[in-house]
Amino acid sequence: MTEKILKVLKEQQIDQYLLQETTKESVELFFIKKNLDMRREENVHSCSVTVYQDYEKDGVMRKGEAGFLVEAATTEEEIAEKCKKAYMAAGFVANRYYPLAEGTKQEPVVVESDLTKVSLKEAAGIMTKALFAADDQEKVFLNSAELFVEKNACHIVNSNGVDVAYVKYNVNGELVAQCKEPQDVETHEQFSYDNLNTEALTALVKEALNMTKDRAVATEAPTTGTYDVVLSDGYASRNFPCYQDR
């Protein structure tokens, strides 16, 4: 895809550009309790293109920019039309001039992970076992869960010689723990790992189940007043952005 876009850019005499080509492969599992409700595989290939135009306005050099997205099925004629429109639009963006980054062609980098040693399907199976390893209680259980195993490849090229690429793997998802007695409560958790971190996922599920069971027997909130609250582990860090924003 990159070569096709570069060919069109040359034909359109656009000499300043940035291309970011991405390929995302994924295996996605959706569970209702312990039952697999849906399984989906994705392979999405696209490229974001930014074109630049240098010009002078009021005695000051400017660098305008505009971008567009190219999908795998986009034809050269369609790319050419997108290039023309974007280049024209860049002439109306009055950013102060700045140089584009310079670089050279580098070997692709594969981020180290034990996810590279197994297929996406195998990784999904391994993490599924970890997901339900602690779901063995009667009154509290995983109501639903989503598990995604992803391989993301990125290739970045610009008109100043930059030509770099990397491949990164990830496991992420979310879960809902539920306890129906003595009152019906649910706890939602999200997770993301760059490795086959089975122990961490099992520990997260166990903590979510225990917390949900405790919430089910919690009493009503006390009257308004000043109270000491202790937050530990990840719950402490989750609250810091609130105070930063304010």
mmCIF file of C-alpha atoms in Angstrom:
data_model
loop_
_atom_site.group_PDB
_atom_site.id
_atom_site.type_symbol
_atom_site.label_atom_id
_atom_site.label_comp_id
_atom_site.label_asym_id
_atom_site.label_seq_id
_atom_site.Cartn_x
_atom_site.Cartn_y
_atom_site.Cartn_z
ATOM 1 C CA MET A 1 0.000 0.000 0.000
ATOM 2 C CA THR A 2 2.811 2.435 0.876
ATOM 3 C CA GLU A 3 4.447 2.028 -2.536
ATOM 4 C CA LYS A 4 1.142 2.752 -4.293
ATOM 5 C CA ILE A 5 0.621 5.934 -2.271
ATOM 6 C CA LEU A 6 4.210 7.105 -2.825
ATOM 7 C CA LYS A 7 3.743 6.611 -6.567
ATOM 8 C CA VAL A 8 0.614 8.789 -6.549
ATOM 9 C CA LEU A 9 2.278 11.479 -4.413
ATOM 10 C CA LYS A 10 5.144 11.668 -6.905
ATOM 11 C CA GLU A 11 2.733 11.939 -9.825
ATOM 12 C CA GLN A 12 0.902 14.758 -8.009
ATOM 13 C CA GLN A 13 4.252 16.508 -7.370
ATOM 14 C CA ILE A 14 3.655 16.560 -3.623
ATOM 15 C CA ASP A 15 7.122 16.557 -2.086
ATOM 16 C CA GLN A 16 6.289 16.796 1.648
ATOM 17 C CA TYR A 17 4.335 13.996 3.271
ATOM 18 C CA LEU A 18 4.027 11.580 6.170
ATOM 19 C CA LEU A 19 2.599 8.066 5.834
ATOM 20 C CA GLN A 20 1.624 5.780 8.699
ATOM 21 C CA GLU A 21 0.586 2.349 7.462
ATOM 22 C CA THR A 22 -0.997 0.045 10.052
ATOM 23 C CA THR A 23 -2.066 -3.580 10.029
ATOM 24 C CA LYS A 24 -4.096 -4.949 12.911
ATOM 25 C CA GLU A 25 -4.719 -8.675 13.299
ATOM 26 C CA SER A 26 -6.879 -9.828 16.174
ATOM 27 C CA VAL A 27 -8.749 -12.740 17.690
ATOM 28 C CA GLU A 28 -11.737 -11.542 19.716
ATOM 29 C CA LEU A 29 -13.761 -13.677 22.121
ATOM 30 C CA PHE A 30 -17.060 -12.714 23.767
ATOM 31 C CA PHE A 31 -18.349 -14.736 26.718
ATOM 32 C CA ILE A 32 -21.678 -14.971 28.520
ATOM 33 C CA LYS A 33 -20.724 -16.495 31.866
ATOM 34 C CA LYS A 34 -18.338 -19.329 30.884
ATOM 35 C CA ASN A 35 -19.923 -19.912 27.487
ATOM 36 C CA LEU A 36 -18.329 -18.554 24.322
ATOM 37 C CA ASP A 37 -21.084 -16.420 22.780
ATOM 38 C CA MET A 38 -19.179 -15.086 19.759
ATOM 39 C CA ARG A 39 -15.759 -15.457 18.174
ATOM 40 C CA ARG A 40 -14.405 -12.945 15.687
ATOM 41 C CA GLU A 41 -11.160 -12.502 13.749
ATOM 42 C CA GLU A 42 -10.072 -9.232 12.165
ATOM 43 C CA ASN A 43 -7.361 -8.210 9.730
ATOM 44 C CA VAL A 44 -7.566 -4.466 9.110
ATOM 45 C CA HIS A 45 -5.085 -2.718 6.814
ATOM 46 C CA SER A 46 -5.053 1.052 6.315
ATOM 47 C CA CYS A 47 -2.741 4.032 5.922
ATOM 48 C CA SER A 48 -3.095 7.592 7.179
ATOM 49 C CA VAL A 49 -1.518 10.185 4.907
ATOM 50 C CA THR A 50 -0.572 13.751 5.791
ATOM 51 C CA VAL A 51 0.537 16.211 3.093
ATOM 52 C CA TYR A 52 2.226 19.544 3.741
ATOM 53 C CA GLN A 53 2.408 22.852 1.896
ATOM 54 C CA ASP A 54 4.881 25.649 2.706
ATOM 55 C CA TYR A 55 3.855 29.207 1.912
ATOM 56 C CA GLU A 56 4.365 32.779 3.090
ATOM 57 C CA LYS A 57 1.638 34.845 4.692
ATOM 58 C CA ASP A 58 2.065 38.398 6.065
ATOM 59 C CA GLY A 59 5.804 38.018 5.759
ATOM 60 C CA VAL A 60 5.843 34.835 7.874
ATOM 61 C CA MET A 61 6.584 31.342 6.558
ATOM 62 C CA ARG A 62 3.782 28.889 7.180
ATOM 63 C CA LYS A 63 3.390 25.126 6.916
ATOM 64 C CA GLY A 64 -0.111 23.952 6.226
ATOM 65 C CA GLU A 65 -1.115 20.321 6.580
ATOM 66 C CA ALA A 66 -4.093 18.103 5.842
ATOM 67 C CA GLY A 67 -4.638 14.385 6.019
ATOM 68 C CA PHE A 68 -6.749 11.530 4.728
ATOM 69 C CA LEU A 69 -7.145 7.784 5.166
ATOM 70 C CA VAL A 70 -6.460 5.134 2.548
ATOM 71 C CA GLU A 71 -8.062 1.693 2.881
ATOM 72 C CA ALA A 72 -6.744 -1.471 1.267
ATOM 73 C CA ALA A 73 -9.377 -1.341 -1.495
ATOM 74 C CA THR A 74 -8.762 2.326 -2.417
ATOM 75 C CA THR A 75 -7.719 2.720 -6.076
ATOM 76 C CA GLU A 76 -4.897 4.922 -7.374
ATOM 77 C CA GLU A 77 -7.455 7.264 -8.936
ATOM 78 C CA GLU A 78 -9.208 7.661 -5.589
ATOM 79 C CA ILE A 79 -5.890 8.256 -3.825
ATOM 80 C CA ALA A 80 -4.993 10.920 -6.384
ATOM 81 C CA GLU A 81 -8.299 12.715 -5.764
ATOM 82 C CA LYS A 82 -7.740 12.575 -1.996
ATOM 83 C CA CYS A 83 -4.212 13.972 -2.471
ATOM 84 C CA LYS A 84 -5.462 16.928 -4.532
ATOM 85 C CA LYS A 85 -8.142 17.855 -1.991
ATOM 86 C CA ALA A 86 -5.786 17.486 0.976
ATOM 87 C CA TYR A 87 -3.017 19.536 -0.655
ATOM 88 C CA MET A 88 -5.475 22.313 -1.459
ATOM 89 C CA ALA A 89 -6.819 22.232 2.120
ATOM 90 C CA ALA A 90 -3.270 22.444 3.504
ATOM 91 C CA GLY A 91 -2.944 25.855 1.845
ATOM 92 C CA PHE A 92 -5.581 27.235 4.234
ATOM 93 C CA VAL A 93 -3.888 26.033 7.439
ATOM 94 C CA ALA A 94 -1.655 28.767 8.813
ATOM 95 C CA ASN A 95 0.650 26.889 11.192
ATOM 96 C CA ARG A 96 4.024 28.471 11.780
ATOM 97 C CA TYR A 97 6.739 26.868 9.671
ATOM 98 C CA TYR A 98 8.573 23.882 11.117
ATOM 99 C CA PRO A 99 10.857 21.301 9.475
ATOM 100 C CA LEU A 100 9.798 17.704 9.098
ATOM 101 C CA ALA A 101 11.821 15.125 11.006
ATOM 102 C CA GLU A 102 14.798 13.662 9.175
ATOM 103 C CA GLY A 103 15.882 10.039 9.287
ATOM 104 C CA THR A 104 17.020 6.948 7.430
ATOM 105 C CA LYS A 105 15.642 3.498 6.719
ATOM 106 C CA GLN A 106 15.810 1.281 9.807
ATOM 107 C CA GLU A 107 15.188 -2.412 10.365
ATOM 108 C CA PRO A 108 11.716 -3.214 11.732
ATOM 109 C CA VAL A 109 11.539 -3.613 15.512
ATOM 110 C CA VAL A 110 9.514 -6.401 17.105
ATOM 111 C CA VAL A 111 8.683 -5.517 20.706
ATOM 112 C CA GLU A 112 9.832 -8.384 22.918
ATOM 113 C CA SER A 113 6.967 -10.479 24.294
ATOM 114 C CA ASP A 114 6.162 -14.136 24.844
ATOM 115 C CA LEU A 115 3.106 -13.445 22.676
ATOM 116 C CA THR A 116 5.421 -13.646 19.657
ATOM 117 C CA LYS A 117 6.073 -17.340 20.382
ATOM 118 C CA VAL A 118 2.479 -18.516 19.849
ATOM 119 C CA SER A 119 -0.285 -17.793 17.367
ATOM 120 C CA LEU A 120 -3.066 -15.342 18.211
ATOM 121 C CA LYS A 121 -5.496 -18.274 18.534
ATOM 122 C CA GLU A 122 -3.174 -20.106 20.927
ATOM 123 C CA ALA A 123 -2.672 -16.971 23.001
ATOM 124 C CA ALA A 124 -6.446 -16.488 23.194
ATOM 125 C CA GLY A 125 -6.851 -20.051 24.498
ATOM 126 C CA ILE A 126 -4.139 -19.593 27.121
ATOM 127 C CA MET A 127 -5.596 -16.320 28.391
ATOM 128 C CA THR A 128 -9.138 -17.743 28.393
ATOM 129 C CA LYS A 129 -8.038 -20.441 30.839
ATOM 130 C CA ALA A 130 -6.476 -17.758 33.036
ATOM 131 C CA LEU A 131 -9.642 -15.651 32.811
ATOM 132 C CA PHE A 132 -11.865 -18.378 34.259
ATOM 133 C CA ALA A 133 -9.328 -20.066 36.551
ATOM 134 C CA ALA A 134 -10.654 -18.224 39.631
ATOM 135 C CA ASP A 135 -14.322 -18.300 38.638
ATOM 136 C CA ASP A 136 -15.195 -21.213 40.910
ATOM 137 C CA GLN A 137 -17.571 -19.738 43.518
ATOM 138 C CA GLU A 138 -21.315 -20.316 43.752
ATOM 139 C CA LYS A 139 -22.794 -16.953 44.698
ATOM 140 C CA VAL A 140 -20.408 -14.730 42.744
ATOM 141 C CA PHE A 141 -19.373 -15.312 39.128
ATOM 142 C CA LEU A 142 -18.294 -13.703 35.872
ATOM 143 C CA ASN A 143 -21.476 -12.520 34.209
ATOM 144 C CA SER A 144 -19.717 -11.654 30.943
ATOM 145 C CA ALA A 145 -16.255 -11.042 29.540
ATOM 146 C CA GLU A 146 -14.488 -9.903 26.381
ATOM 147 C CA LEU A 147 -10.951 -10.967 25.436
ATOM 148 C CA PHE A 148 -8.891 -9.530 22.567
ATOM 149 C CA VAL A 149 -5.475 -10.724 21.401
ATOM 150 C CA GLU A 150 -3.923 -8.276 18.946
ATOM 151 C CA LYS A 151 -0.916 -7.947 16.678
ATOM 152 C CA ASN A 152 -0.297 -4.369 15.570
ATOM 153 C CA ALA A 153 2.224 -3.578 12.831
ATOM 154 C CA CYS A 154 3.092 0.033 12.010
ATOM 155 C CA HIS A 155 5.238 1.407 9.159
ATOM 156 C CA ILE A 156 6.101 5.137 9.133
ATOM 157 C CA VAL A 157 7.593 6.912 6.112
ATOM 158 C CA ASN A 158 8.107 10.610 5.412
ATOM 159 C CA SER A 159 9.582 12.740 2.660
ATOM 160 C CA ASN A 160 12.758 13.445 4.680
ATOM 161 C CA GLY A 161 14.035 9.881 4.708
ATOM 162 C CA VAL A 162 12.284 8.501 7.793
ATOM 163 C CA ASP A 163 11.460 4.813 7.203
ATOM 164 C CA VAL A 164 10.787 2.872 10.415
ATOM 165 C CA ALA A 165 8.491 0.047 11.461
ATOM 166 C CA TYR A 166 7.530 -1.899 14.558
ATOM 167 C CA VAL A 167 5.354 -4.850 15.559
ATOM 168 C CA LYS A 168 3.657 -4.949 18.959
ATOM 169 C CA TYR A 169 1.402 -7.553 20.596
ATOM 170 C CA ASN A 170 -1.238 -6.999 23.238
ATOM 171 C CA VAL A 171 -3.932 -8.822 25.225
ATOM 172 C CA ASN A 172 -6.789 -6.709 26.519
ATOM 173 C CA GLY A 173 -10.430 -6.891 27.450
ATOM 174 C CA GLU A 174 -12.999 -6.360 30.145
ATOM 175 C CA LEU A 175 -15.157 -8.375 32.502
ATOM 176 C CA VAL A 176 -18.240 -8.012 34.669
ATOM 177 C CA ALA A 177 -18.431 -9.870 37.996
ATOM 178 C CA GLN A 178 -21.874 -10.354 39.540
ATOM 179 C CA CYS A 179 -23.287 -11.387 42.908
ATOM 180 C CA LYS A 180 -27.085 -11.653 43.279
ATOM 181 C CA GLU A 181 -27.475 -12.156 47.029
ATOM 182 C CA PRO A 182 -28.229 -10.565 49.419
ATOM 183 C CA GLN A 183 -28.407 -7.744 46.876
ATOM 184 C CA ASP A 184 -27.671 -7.803 43.150
ATOM 185 C CA VAL A 185 -24.421 -5.937 42.396
ATOM 186 C CA GLU A 186 -21.892 -5.929 39.546
ATOM 187 C CA THR A 187 -18.248 -4.891 39.264
ATOM 188 C CA HIS A 188 -16.664 -3.896 35.964
ATOM 189 C CA GLU A 189 -12.925 -4.316 35.349
ATOM 190 C CA GLN A 190 -10.645 -3.735 32.350
ATOM 191 C CA PHE A 191 -7.244 -5.272 31.678
ATOM 192 C CA SER A 192 -4.353 -4.904 29.242
ATOM 193 C CA TYR A 193 -1.080 -6.862 29.057
ATOM 194 C CA ASP A 194 1.832 -6.903 26.631
ATOM 195 C CA ASN A 195 2.672 -10.496 27.574
ATOM 196 C CA LEU A 196 0.904 -13.781 28.371
ATOM 197 C CA ASN A 197 0.438 -12.523 31.911
ATOM 198 C CA THR A 198 -1.832 -15.338 33.049
ATOM 199 C CA GLU A 199 -1.129 -14.928 36.767
ATOM 200 C CA ALA A 200 -2.044 -11.235 36.715
ATOM 201 C CA LEU A 201 -5.321 -11.895 34.891
ATOM 202 C CA THR A 202 -6.340 -14.687 37.254
ATOM 203 C CA ALA A 203 -5.489 -12.469 40.246
ATOM 204 C CA LEU A 204 -7.559 -9.623 38.779
ATOM 205 C CA VAL A 205 -10.584 -11.892 38.359
ATOM 206 C CA LYS A 206 -10.220 -13.272 41.885
ATOM 207 C CA GLU A 207 -10.044 -9.761 43.331
ATOM 208 C CA ALA A 208 -13.067 -8.636 41.282
ATOM 209 C CA LEU A 209 -15.122 -11.616 42.470
ATOM 210 C CA ASN A 210 -14.213 -11.076 46.125
ATOM 211 C CA MET A 211 -14.904 -7.360 45.895
ATOM 212 C CA THR A 212 -18.281 -7.987 44.288
ATOM 213 C CA LYS A 213 -19.209 -10.465 47.023
ATOM 214 C CA ASP A 214 -18.272 -7.869 49.659
ATOM 215 C CA ARG A 215 -20.300 -5.182 47.904
ATOM 216 C CA ALA A 216 -23.358 -7.439 47.950
ATOM 217 C CA VAL A 217 -23.414 -7.347 51.761
ATOM 218 C CA ALA A 218 -22.406 -3.698 52.110
ATOM 219 C CA THR A 219 -24.703 -1.414 54.121
ATOM 220 C CA GLU A 220 -26.050 1.905 52.984
ATOM 221 C CA ALA A 221 -23.676 4.863 52.788
ATOM 222 C CA PRO A 222 -23.242 6.829 56.031
ATOM 223 C CA THR A 223 -24.565 10.339 56.446
ATOM 224 C CA THR A 224 -22.716 13.217 54.865
ATOM 225 C CA GLY A 225 -19.527 14.097 56.704
ATOM 226 C CA THR A 226 -15.757 13.790 56.720
ATOM 227 C CA TYR A 227 -14.338 10.265 56.592
ATOM 228 C CA ASP A 228 -10.953 8.652 56.141
ATOM 229 C CA VAL A 229 -10.801 6.546 52.977
ATOM 230 C CA VAL A 230 -7.933 4.177 52.163
ATOM 231 C CA LEU A 231 -7.230 3.406 48.503
ATOM 232 C CA SER A 232 -4.643 0.772 47.603
ATOM 233 C CA ASP A 233 -2.940 -0.645 44.525
ATOM 234 C CA GLY A 234 -4.396 0.460 41.200
ATOM 235 C CA TYR A 235 -7.401 2.111 42.820
ATOM 236 C CA ALA A 236 -5.142 4.816 44.225
ATOM 237 C CA SER A 237 -3.631 5.726 40.846
ATOM 238 C CA ARG A 238 -7.043 5.724 39.153
ATOM 239 C CA ASN A 239 -8.152 8.597 41.387
ATOM 240 C CA PHE A 240 -5.171 10.894 40.751
ATOM 241 C CA PRO A 241 -6.368 12.107 37.303
ATOM 242 C CA CYS A 242 -9.542 13.408 38.961
ATOM 243 C CA TYR A 243 -7.528 15.811 41.120
ATOM 244 C CA GLN A 244 -5.208 16.726 38.248
ATOM 245 C CA ASP A 245 -8.156 17.708 36.064
ATOM 246 C CA ARG A 246 -9.574 19.909 38.802
#
